[in-house]
Coordinates of C-alpha atoms in Angstrom, one line a residue:
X1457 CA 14.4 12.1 23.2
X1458 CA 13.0 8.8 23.0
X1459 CA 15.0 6.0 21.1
X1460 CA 12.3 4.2 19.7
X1461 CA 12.5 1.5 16.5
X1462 CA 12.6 2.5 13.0
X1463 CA 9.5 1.3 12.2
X1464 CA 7.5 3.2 15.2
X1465 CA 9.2 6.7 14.0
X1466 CA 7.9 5.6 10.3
X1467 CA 4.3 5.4 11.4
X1468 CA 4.4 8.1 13.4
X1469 CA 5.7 10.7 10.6
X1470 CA 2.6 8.6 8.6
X1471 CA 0.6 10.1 11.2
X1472 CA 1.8 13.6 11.2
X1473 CA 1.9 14.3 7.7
X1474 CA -1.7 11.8 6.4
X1475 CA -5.5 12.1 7.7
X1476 CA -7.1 8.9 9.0
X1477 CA -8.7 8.5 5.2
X1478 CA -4.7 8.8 3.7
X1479 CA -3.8 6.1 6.4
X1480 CA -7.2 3.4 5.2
X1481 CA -5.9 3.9 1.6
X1482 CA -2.5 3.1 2.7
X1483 CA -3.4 0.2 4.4
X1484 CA -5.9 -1.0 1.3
X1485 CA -3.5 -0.7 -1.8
X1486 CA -0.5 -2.3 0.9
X1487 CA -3.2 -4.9 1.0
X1488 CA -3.2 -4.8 -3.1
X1489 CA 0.0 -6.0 -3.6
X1490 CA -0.5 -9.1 -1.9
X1491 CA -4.0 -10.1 -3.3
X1492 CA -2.5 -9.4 -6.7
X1493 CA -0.1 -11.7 -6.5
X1494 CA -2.8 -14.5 -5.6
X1495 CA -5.6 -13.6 -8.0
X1496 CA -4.7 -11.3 -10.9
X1497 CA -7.8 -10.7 -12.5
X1498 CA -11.3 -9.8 -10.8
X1499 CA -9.5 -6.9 -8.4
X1500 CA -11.4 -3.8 -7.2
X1501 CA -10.7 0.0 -7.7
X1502 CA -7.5 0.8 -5.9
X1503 CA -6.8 -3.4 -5.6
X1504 CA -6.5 -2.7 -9.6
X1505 CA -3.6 0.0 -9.3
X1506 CA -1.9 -1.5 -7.1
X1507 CA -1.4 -4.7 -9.3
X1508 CA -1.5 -2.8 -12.6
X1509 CA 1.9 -0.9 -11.0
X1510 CA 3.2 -4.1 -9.4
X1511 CA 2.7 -5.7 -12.9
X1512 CA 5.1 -3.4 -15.0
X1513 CA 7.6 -2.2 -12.2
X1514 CA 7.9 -5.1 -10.3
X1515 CA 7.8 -3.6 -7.1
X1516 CA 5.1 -3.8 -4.8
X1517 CA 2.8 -0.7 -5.3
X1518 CA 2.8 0.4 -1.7
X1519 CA 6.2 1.8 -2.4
X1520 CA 4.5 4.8 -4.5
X1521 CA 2.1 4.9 -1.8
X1522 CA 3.3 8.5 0.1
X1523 CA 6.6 8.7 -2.9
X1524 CA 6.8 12.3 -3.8
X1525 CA 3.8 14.5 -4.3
X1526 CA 1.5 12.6 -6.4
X1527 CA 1.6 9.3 -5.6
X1528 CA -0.9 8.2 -3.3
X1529 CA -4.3 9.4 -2.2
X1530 CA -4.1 13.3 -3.1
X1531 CA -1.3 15.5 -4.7
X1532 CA -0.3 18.9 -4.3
X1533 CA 2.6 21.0 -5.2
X1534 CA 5.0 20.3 -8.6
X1535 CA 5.7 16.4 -9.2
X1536 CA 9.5 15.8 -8.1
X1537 CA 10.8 13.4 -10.7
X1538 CA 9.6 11.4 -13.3
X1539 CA 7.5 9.0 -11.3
X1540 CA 6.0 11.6 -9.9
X1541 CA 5.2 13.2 -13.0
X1542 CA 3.3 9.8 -13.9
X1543 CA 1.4 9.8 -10.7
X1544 CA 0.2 13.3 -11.6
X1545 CA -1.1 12.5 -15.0
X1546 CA -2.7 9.6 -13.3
X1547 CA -4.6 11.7 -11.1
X1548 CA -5.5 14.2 -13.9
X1549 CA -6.8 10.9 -15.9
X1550 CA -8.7 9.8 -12.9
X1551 CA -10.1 13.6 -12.8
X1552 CA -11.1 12.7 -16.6
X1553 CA -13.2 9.9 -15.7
X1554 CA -15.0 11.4 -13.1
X1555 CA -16.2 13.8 -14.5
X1556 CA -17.3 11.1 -17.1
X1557 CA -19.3 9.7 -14.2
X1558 CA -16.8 7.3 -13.4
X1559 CA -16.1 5.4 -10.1
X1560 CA -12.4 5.5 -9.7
X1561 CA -11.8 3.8 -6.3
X1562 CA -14.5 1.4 -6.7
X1563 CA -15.5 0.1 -9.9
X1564 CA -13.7 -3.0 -11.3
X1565 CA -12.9 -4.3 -14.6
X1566 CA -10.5 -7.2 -15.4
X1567 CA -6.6 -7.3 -16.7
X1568 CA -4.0 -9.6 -17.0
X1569 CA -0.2 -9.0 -16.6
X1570 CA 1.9 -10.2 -19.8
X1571 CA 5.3 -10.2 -19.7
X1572 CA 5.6 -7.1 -17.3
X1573 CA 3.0 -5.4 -19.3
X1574 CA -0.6 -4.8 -17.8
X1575 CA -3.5 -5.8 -20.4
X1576 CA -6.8 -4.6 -20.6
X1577 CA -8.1 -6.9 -23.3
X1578 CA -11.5 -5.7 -24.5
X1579 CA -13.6 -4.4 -22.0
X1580 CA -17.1 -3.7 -23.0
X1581 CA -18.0 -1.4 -20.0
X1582 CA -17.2 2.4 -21.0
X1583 CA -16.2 3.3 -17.6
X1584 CA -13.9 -0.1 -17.3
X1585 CA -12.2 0.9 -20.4
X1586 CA -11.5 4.4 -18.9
X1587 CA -10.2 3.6 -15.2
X1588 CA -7.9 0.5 -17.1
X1589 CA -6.3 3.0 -19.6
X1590 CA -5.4 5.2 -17.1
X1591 CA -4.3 2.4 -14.6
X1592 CA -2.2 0.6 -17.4
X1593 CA -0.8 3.9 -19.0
X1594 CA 0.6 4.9 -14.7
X1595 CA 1.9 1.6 -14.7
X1596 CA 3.7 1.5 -18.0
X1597 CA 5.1 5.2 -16.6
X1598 CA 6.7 3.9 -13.6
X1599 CA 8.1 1.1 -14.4
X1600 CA 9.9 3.2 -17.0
X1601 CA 10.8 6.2 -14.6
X1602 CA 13.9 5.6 -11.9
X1603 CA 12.5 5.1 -8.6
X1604 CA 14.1 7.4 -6.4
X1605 CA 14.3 6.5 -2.9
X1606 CA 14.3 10.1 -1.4
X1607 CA 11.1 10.9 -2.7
X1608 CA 9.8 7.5 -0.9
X1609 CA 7.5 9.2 2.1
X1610 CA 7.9 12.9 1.2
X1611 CA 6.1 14.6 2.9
X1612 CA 3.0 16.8 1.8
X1613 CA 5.1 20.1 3.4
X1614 CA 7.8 20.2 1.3
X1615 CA 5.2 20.1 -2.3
X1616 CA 4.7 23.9 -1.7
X1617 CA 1.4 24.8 -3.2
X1618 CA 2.0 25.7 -7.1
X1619 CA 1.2 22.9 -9.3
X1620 CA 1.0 22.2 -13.1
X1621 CA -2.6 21.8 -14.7
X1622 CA -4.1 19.0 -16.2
X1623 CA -4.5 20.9 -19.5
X1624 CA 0.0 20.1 -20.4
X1625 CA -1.3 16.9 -21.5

């Protein structure tokens, strides 16, 4: 048995349990939380999320990035708790507007962060509107749910495979 550091035994269960694409996203909303902090307006796609949630939890969004079964790229199984239960309406929202021909890793619209509380101010773009409602409504979730830290890097395994619909909401 090798005796390796913490931090080499974290990225390789990343690796295990995440494709290459789960392992880019990773690396671009870690990147998030440090270019919202710098700029917070004028953020793309995922760069949004990431400061949305930073915005009204405080933490930095890469937490959530593999916590439970829904946060993150993906979901599968029944959410664990209650911030999980936010990432999976998130997702279902994010289903919403793509079917309304949305762009929900890419397209950009501008917020601010008010007191803790992510603002969308009035958008004119349909599709901005959309992807910042559902980005501000995830936010305003977790920073109300507990964070739990054994759900932080749970891997997809232990989801199972039956999961609620989109329809509960």
């Amino acid at each position: 048995v090798l005796d390796i550091p913490a931090c080499h035994r974290l990225v390789f269960s990343v690796l295990v349990y995440h494709s290459a694409l789960d392992i880019c996203t990773y690396v671009l909303v870690g990147m998030a939380s440090v270019v919202a902090q710098r700029a917070p307006r004028s953020k793309r796609g995922l760069l949004e999320l990431a400061g949305t949630i930073e915005c009204s939890t405080g933490r930095p969004a890469l937490v959530y990035i593999m916590y439970g079964c829904y946060c993150g790229l993906g979901g599968q199984g029944w959410p664990r708790d209650r911030a999980d239960w936010c990432c999976h309406k998130h997702d279902c929202c994010y289903d919403d507007a793509e079917i309304a021909g949305c762009e929900t890793k890419i397209d950009q619209y501008q917020w601010t962060c008010i007191d803790m509380v992510p603002d969308c101010g009035s958008l004119k773009d349909r599709c901005e509107r959309i992807l910042c409602q559902c980005d501000q409504e995830v936010a305003k979730c977790l920073g109300k749910a507990p964070f739990t830290g054994k759900y932080a890097l749970w891997p997809d395994f232990l989801c199972g495979y039956e999961h609620p619909t989109c329809n509960i909401y």
